[in-house]
Coordinates of C-alpha atoms and ligand atoms in Angstrom, one line a residue:
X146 CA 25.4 -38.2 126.9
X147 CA 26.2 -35.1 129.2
X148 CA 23.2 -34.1 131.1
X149 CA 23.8 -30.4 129.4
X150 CA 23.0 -32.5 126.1
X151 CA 20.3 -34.4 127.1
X152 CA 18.5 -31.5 128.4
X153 CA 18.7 -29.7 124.9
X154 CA 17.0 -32.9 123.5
X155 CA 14.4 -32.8 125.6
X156 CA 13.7 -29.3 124.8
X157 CA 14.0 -29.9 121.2
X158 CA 11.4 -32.8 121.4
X159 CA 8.9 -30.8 123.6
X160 CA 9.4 -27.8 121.5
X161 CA 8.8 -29.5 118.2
X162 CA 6.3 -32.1 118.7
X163 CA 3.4 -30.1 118.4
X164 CA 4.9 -29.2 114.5
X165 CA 6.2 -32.2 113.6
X166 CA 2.9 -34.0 114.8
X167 CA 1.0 -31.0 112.3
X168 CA 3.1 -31.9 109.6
X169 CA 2.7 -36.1 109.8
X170 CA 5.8 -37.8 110.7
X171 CA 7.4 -37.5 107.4
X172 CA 11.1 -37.6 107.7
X173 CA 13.5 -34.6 106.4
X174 CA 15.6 -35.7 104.0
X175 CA 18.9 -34.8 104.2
X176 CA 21.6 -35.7 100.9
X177 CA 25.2 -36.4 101.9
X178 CA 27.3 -35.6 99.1
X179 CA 31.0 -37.0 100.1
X180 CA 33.9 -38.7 98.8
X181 CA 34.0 -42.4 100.5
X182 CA 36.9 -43.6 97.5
X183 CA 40.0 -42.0 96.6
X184 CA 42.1 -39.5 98.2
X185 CA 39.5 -37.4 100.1
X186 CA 37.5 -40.8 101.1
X187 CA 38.8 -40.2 105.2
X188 CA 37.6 -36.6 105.5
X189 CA 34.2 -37.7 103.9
X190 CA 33.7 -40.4 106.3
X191 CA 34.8 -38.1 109.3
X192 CA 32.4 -35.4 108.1
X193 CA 29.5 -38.1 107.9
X194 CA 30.4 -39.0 111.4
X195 CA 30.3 -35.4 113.1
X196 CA 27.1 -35.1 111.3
X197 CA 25.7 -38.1 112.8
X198 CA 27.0 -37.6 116.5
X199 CA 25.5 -34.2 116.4
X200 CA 22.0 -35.7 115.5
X201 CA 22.2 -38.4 117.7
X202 CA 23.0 -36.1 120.7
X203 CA 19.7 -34.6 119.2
X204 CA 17.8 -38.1 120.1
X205 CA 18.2 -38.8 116.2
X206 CA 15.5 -36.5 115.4
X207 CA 16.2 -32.5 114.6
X208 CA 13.4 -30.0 115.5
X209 CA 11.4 -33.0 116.2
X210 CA 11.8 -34.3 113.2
X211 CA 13.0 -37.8 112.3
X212 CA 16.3 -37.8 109.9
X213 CA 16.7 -39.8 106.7
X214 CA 19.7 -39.8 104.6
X215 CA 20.7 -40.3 101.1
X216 CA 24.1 -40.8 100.5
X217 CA 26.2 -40.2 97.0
X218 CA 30.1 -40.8 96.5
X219 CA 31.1 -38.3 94.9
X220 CA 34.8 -39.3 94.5
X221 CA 36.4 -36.3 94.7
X222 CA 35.6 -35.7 90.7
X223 CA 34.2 -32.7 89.4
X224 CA 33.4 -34.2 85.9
X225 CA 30.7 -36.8 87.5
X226 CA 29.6 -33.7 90.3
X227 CA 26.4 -32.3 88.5
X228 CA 25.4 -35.7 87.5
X229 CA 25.8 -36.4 91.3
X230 CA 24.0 -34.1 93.2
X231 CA 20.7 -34.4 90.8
X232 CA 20.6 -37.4 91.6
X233 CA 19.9 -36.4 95.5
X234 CA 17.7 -33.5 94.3
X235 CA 15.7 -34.8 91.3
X236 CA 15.6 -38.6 92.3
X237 CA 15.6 -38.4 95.9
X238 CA 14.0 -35.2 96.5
X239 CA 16.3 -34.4 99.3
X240 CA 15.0 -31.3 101.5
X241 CA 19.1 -30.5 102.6
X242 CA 22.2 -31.1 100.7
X243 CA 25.1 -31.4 103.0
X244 CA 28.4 -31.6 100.8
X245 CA 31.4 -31.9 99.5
X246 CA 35.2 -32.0 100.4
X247 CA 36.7 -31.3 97.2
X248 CA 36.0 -26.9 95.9
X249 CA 35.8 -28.4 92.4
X250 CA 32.5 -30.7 92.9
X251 CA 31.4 -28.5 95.7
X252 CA 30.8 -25.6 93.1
X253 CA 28.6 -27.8 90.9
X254 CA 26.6 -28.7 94.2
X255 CA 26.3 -25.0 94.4
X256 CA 25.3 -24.4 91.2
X257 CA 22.6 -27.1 91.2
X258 CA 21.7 -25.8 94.6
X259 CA 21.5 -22.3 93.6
X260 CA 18.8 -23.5 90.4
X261 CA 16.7 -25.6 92.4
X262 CA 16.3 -23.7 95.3
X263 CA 17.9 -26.8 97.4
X264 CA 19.2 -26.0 100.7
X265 CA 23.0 -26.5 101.0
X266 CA 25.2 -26.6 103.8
X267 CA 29.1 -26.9 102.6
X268 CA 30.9 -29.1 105.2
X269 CA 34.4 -28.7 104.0
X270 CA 35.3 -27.3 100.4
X271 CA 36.8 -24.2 100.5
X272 CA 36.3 -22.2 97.2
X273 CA 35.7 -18.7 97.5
X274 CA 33.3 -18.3 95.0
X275 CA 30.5 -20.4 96.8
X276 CA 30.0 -17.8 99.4
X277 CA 31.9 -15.0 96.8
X278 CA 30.2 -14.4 93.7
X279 CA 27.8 -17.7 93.9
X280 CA 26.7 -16.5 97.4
X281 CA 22.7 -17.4 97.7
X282 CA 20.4 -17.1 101.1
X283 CA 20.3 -21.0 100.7
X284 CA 24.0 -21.7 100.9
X285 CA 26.1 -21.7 104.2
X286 CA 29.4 -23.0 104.9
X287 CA 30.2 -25.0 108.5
X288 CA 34.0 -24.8 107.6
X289 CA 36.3 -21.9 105.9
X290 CA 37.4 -20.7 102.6
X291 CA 41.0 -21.7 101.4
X292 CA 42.1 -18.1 101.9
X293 CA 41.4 -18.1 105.7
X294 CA 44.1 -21.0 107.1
X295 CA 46.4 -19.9 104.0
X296 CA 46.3 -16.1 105.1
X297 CA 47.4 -17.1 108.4
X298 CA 49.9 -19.1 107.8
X299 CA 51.5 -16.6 105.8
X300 CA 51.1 -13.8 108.3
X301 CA 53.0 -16.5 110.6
X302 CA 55.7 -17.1 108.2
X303 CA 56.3 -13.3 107.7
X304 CA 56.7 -13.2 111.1
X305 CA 59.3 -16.0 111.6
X306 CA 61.2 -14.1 108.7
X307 CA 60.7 -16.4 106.0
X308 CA 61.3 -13.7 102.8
X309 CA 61.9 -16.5 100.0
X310 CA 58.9 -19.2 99.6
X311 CA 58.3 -21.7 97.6
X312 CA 54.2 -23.2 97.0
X313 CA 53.6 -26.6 95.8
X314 CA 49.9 -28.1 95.5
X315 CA 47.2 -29.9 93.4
X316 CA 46.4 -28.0 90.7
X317 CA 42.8 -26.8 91.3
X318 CA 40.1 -24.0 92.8
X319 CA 41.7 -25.2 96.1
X320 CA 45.2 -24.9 95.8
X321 CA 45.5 -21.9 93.6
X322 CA 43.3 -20.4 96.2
X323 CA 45.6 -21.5 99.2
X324 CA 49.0 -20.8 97.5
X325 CA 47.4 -17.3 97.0
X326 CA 46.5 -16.8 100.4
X327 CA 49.6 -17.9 101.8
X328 CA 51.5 -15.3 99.2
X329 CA 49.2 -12.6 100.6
X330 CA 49.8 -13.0 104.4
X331 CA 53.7 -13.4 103.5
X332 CA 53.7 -10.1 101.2
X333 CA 52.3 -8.5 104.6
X334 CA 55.7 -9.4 106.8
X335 CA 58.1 -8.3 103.9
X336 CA 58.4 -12.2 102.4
X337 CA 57.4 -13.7 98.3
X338 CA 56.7 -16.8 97.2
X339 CA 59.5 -17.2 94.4
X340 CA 57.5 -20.2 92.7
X341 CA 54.7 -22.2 92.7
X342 CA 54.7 -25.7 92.1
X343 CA 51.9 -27.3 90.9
X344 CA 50.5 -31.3 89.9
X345 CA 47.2 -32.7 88.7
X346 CA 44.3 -33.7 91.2
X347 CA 45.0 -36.2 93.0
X348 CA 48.5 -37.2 91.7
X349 CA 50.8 -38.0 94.4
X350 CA 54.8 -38.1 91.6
X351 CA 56.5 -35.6 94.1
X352 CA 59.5 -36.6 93.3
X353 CA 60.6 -34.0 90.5
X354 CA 59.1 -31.0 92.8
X355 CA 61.1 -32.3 95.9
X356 CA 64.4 -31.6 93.7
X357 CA 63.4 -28.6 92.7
X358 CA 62.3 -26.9 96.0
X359 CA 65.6 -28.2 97.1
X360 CA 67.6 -26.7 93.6
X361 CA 66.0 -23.2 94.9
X362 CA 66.8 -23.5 98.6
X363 CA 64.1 -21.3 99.9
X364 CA 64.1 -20.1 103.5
X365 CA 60.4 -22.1 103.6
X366 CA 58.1 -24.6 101.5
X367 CA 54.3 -24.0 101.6
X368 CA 51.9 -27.1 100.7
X369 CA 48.2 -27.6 100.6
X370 CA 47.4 -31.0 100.2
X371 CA 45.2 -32.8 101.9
X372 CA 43.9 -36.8 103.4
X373 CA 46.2 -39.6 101.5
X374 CA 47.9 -37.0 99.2
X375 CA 49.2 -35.2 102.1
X376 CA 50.0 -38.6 103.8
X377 CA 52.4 -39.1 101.3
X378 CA 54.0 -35.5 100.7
X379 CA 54.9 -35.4 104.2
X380 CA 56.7 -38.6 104.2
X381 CA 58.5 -38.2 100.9
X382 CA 59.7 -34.6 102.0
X383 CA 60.9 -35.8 105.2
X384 CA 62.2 -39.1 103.2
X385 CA 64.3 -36.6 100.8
X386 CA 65.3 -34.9 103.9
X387 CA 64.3 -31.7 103.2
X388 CA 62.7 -31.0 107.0
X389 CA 65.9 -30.5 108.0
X390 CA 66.7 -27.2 105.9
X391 CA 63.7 -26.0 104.6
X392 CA 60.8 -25.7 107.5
X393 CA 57.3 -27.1 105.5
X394 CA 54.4 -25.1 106.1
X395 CA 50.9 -25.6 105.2
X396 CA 47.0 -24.9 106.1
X397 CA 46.3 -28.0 109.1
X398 CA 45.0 -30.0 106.3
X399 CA 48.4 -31.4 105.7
X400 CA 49.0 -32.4 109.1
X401 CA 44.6 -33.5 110.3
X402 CA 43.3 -36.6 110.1
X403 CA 46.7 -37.8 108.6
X404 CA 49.0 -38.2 111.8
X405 CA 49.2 -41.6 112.5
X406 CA 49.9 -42.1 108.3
X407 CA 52.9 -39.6 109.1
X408 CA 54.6 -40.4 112.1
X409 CA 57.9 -39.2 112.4
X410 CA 58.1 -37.7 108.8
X411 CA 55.4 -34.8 110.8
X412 CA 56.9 -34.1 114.3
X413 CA 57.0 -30.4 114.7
X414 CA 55.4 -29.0 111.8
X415 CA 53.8 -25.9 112.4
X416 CA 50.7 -25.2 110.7
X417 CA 47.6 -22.6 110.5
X418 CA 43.6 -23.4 111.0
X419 CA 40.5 -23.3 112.5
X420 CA 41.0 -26.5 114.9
X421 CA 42.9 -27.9 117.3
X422 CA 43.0 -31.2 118.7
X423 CA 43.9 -30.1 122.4
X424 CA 41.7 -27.3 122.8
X425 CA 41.4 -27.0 126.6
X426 CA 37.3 -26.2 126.7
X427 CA 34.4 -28.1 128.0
X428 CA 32.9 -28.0 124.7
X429 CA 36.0 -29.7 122.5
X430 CA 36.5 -31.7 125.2
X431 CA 33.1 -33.4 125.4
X432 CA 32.9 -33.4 121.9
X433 CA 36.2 -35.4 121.2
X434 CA 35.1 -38.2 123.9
X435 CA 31.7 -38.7 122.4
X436 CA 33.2 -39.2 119.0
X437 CA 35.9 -41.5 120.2
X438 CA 33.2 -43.7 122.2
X439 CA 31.3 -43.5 118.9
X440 CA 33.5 -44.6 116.2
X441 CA 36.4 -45.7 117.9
X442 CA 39.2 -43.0 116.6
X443 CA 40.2 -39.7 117.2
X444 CA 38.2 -36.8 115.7
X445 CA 39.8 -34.3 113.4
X446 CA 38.9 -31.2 111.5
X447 CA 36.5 -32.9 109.2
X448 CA 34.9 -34.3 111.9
X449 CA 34.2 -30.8 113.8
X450 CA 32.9 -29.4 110.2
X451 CA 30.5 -32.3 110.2
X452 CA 28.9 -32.0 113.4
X453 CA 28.8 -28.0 113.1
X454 CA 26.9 -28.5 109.7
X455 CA 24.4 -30.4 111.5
X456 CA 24.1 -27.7 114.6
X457 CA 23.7 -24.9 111.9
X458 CA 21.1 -27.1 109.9
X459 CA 19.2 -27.6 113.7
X460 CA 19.6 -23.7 113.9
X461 CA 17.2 -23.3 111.2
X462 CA 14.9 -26.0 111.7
X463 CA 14.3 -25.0 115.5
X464 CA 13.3 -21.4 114.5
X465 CA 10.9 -22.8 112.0
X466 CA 9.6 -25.4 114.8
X467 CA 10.6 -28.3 111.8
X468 CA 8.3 -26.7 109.1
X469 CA 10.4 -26.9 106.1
X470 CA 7.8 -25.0 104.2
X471 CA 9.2 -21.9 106.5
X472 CA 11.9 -21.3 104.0
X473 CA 12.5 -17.8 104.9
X474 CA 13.2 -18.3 108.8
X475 CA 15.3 -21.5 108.4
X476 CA 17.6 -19.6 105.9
X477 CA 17.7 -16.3 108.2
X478 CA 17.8 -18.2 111.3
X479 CA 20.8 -20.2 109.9
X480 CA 22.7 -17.4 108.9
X481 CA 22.0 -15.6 112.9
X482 CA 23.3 -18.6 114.7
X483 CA 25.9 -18.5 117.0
X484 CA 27.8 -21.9 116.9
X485 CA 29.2 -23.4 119.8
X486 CA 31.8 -25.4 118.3
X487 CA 34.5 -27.5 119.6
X488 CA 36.7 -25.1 117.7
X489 CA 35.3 -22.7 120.0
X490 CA 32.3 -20.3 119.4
X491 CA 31.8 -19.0 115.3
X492 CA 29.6 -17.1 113.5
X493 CA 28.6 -16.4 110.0
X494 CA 29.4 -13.7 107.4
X495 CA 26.6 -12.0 105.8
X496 CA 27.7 -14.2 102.8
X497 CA 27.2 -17.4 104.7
X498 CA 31.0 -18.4 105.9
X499 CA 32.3 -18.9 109.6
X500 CA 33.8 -15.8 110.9
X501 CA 36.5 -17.5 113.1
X502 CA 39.9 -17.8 114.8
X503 CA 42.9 -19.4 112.9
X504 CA 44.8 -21.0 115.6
X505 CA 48.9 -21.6 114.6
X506 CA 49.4 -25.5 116.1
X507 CA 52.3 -27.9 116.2
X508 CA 52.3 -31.5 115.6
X509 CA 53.2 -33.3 118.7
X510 CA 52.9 -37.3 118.5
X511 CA 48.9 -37.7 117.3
X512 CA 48.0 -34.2 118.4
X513 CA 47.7 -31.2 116.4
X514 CA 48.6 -28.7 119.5
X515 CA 47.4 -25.2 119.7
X516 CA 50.0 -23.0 120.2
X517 CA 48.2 -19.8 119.5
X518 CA 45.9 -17.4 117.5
X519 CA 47.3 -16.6 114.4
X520 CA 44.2 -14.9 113.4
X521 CA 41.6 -13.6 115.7
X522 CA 37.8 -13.7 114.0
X523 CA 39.0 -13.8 110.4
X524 CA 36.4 -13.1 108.2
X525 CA 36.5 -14.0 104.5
X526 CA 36.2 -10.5 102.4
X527 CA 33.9 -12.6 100.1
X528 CA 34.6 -10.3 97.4
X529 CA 31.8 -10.6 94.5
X530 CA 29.2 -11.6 97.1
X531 CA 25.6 -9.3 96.4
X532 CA 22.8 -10.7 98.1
Ligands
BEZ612 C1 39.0 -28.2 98.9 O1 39.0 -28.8 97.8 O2 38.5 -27.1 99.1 C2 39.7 -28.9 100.1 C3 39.9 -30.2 100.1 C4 40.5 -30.8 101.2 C5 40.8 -30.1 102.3 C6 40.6 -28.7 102.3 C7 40.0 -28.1 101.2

């Protein structure tokens, strides 16, 4: 561990003792709420990992207080999701839910979390509504909303001259939302999306789409898809040779995590987010060694969501010296925090989402690459949040 690290565990511990000593040694229990099966079951596991590291940097214990964790699959399926998460709140009392990838289950978490008064922090899923109109003092968000990345991307494509587009995605919260992002940054530049093509979560038939992104011959193709899903779209668009003519866009989801899947089929795609694997700072750099000593493969996105859940979760508990009782100054303290991320330093919108650089990056062998910002501080206008 650097000794910068192992200095802010010390501090923690001599900080927190006193507290944790006044409270008994009873654990905080922290619910993970991921996908470990189906098509999401990579960015759950990396998002459990950040999470970990972070703590574990920490001397496993936050605030001077020992972790426990409770751990649901939520495979990626909003019908089970409600079912799910009560079983971390009622059953296992958790004190902090930490959850989900997928915007459909992670709005039932946010429902349940809003009625029970359960602490949530959203490590990846991106629907608006959680910190729009759902918006609570209890509910932050370590990772973006599907209009951030999609934004940028389309301001970038307006700017390369793209004026026809074409969107194709799963047909949920998440993809509606990021096709709509994308059509709104285009617009800006003087481009339209000319269709949108949509399939069923988590069906991966592309094969009717492919001809009919290649019938229209726009001058770009816009996906959000993500883990295996967009494992597979990549490859079958470069398989039907499409990469040659028609440049494929997308939020980084459709090129993180998923590299070494891809291969040649993703060389040079350019695509919009919050992350990039080369980041040339202290901070990404330490970060990506740790996890790779840790768990033996590269980190990703997912992974950087994860461990940033975890610092903003320590935010709060710090400032309440562990006492979970202090409701009021974990929630307010969680909301002030200034993260230093290995995506570089973030904070959070009154509603509870990162305020953050999109970066535009290229895929080059196993890297994502940054190549620039395509969006400096975006802010989500988290329109329908009162709080
Ligand atoms: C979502 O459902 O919000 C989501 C899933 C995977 C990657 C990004 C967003």
């Amino acid at each position: 561990m650097p000794l910068a690290h192992r200095l802010t565990a010390l501090a923690a511990a001599l900080c927190c003792a006193a507290a944790a000593n006044a409270q008994g040694s009873a654990p905080i229990k922290i619910g993970l709420m991921l996908p470990a099966t189906g098509t999401y079951a990579g960015l759950g596991a990396a998002i459990e990992n950040g999470f970990r590291l972070y703590v574990q940097e920490q001397g496993g214990k936050l605030a001077g207080r020992e972790i426990q964790y409770f751990k649901v699959d939520d495979e990626s399926e909003p019908a089970k999701a409600t079912d799910n998460v009560n079983k971390l709140i009622k059953r296992d009392n958790v004190d902090v839910l930490v959850g989900t990838v997928h915007s459909g289950v992670a709005l039932a978490m946010a429902k349940a979390a809003k009625d029970n008064n359960t602490l949530l922090i959203v490590p990846n899923a991106g629907a608006g509504d959680i910190t729009g109109p759902m918006c609570a003092p209890n509910i932050v968000r370590s990772s973006f909303t599907n209009w951030q990345p999609a934004y940028a991307m389309g301001l970038i494509a307006g700017q390369k001259g793209v004026k026809r587009a074409i969107t194709i995605t799963h047909s949920y919260a998440a993809g509606s939302e990021s096709t709509k992002g994308f059509a709104e940054g285009l617009e800006k530049g003087g481009g339209k999306v000319i269709k949108d093509l949509t399939l069923p979560f988590p069906g991966v038939e592309f094969q009717a789409l492919l001809t009919e992104i290649a019938a229209q011959k726009p001058d770009a193709a816009y996906a959000f898809f993500a883990g295996a899903a967009a494992v597979k779209f990549v490859r079958d668009y470069a398989a039907a040779g499409l990469n040659k003519t028609i440049p494929l866009y997308g939020p980084g989801f459709l090129t993180d995590g998923t590299l070494e899947a891809q291969g040649a089929a993703a060389q040079g795609m350019l695509t919009a987010l919050h992350y990039a694997d080369n980041l040339d700072t202290p901070r990404n750099q330490a970060f990506r060694k740790a996890y790779a000593l840790a768990y033996k493969s590269n980190a990703d996105v997912y992974a950087v969501q994860g461990y940033d859940a975890a610092q903003i979760l320590n935010a709060g508990l710090m400032a309440a010296k562990g006492d979970l009782a202090k409701r009021d100054v974990i929630t307010a303290a969680m909301r002030k925090v200034t993260v230093d991320s290995p995506r570089g330093k973030f904070t959070l919108s009154a509603a509870g989402n990162p305020v953050q650089d999109i970066y535009l990056r290229e895929v080059k062998g196993l890297n994502n690459e940054y190549r620039s910002v395509a969006a400096k501080a975006l802010a989500d206008p988290a329109r329908g949040c009162k709080m």
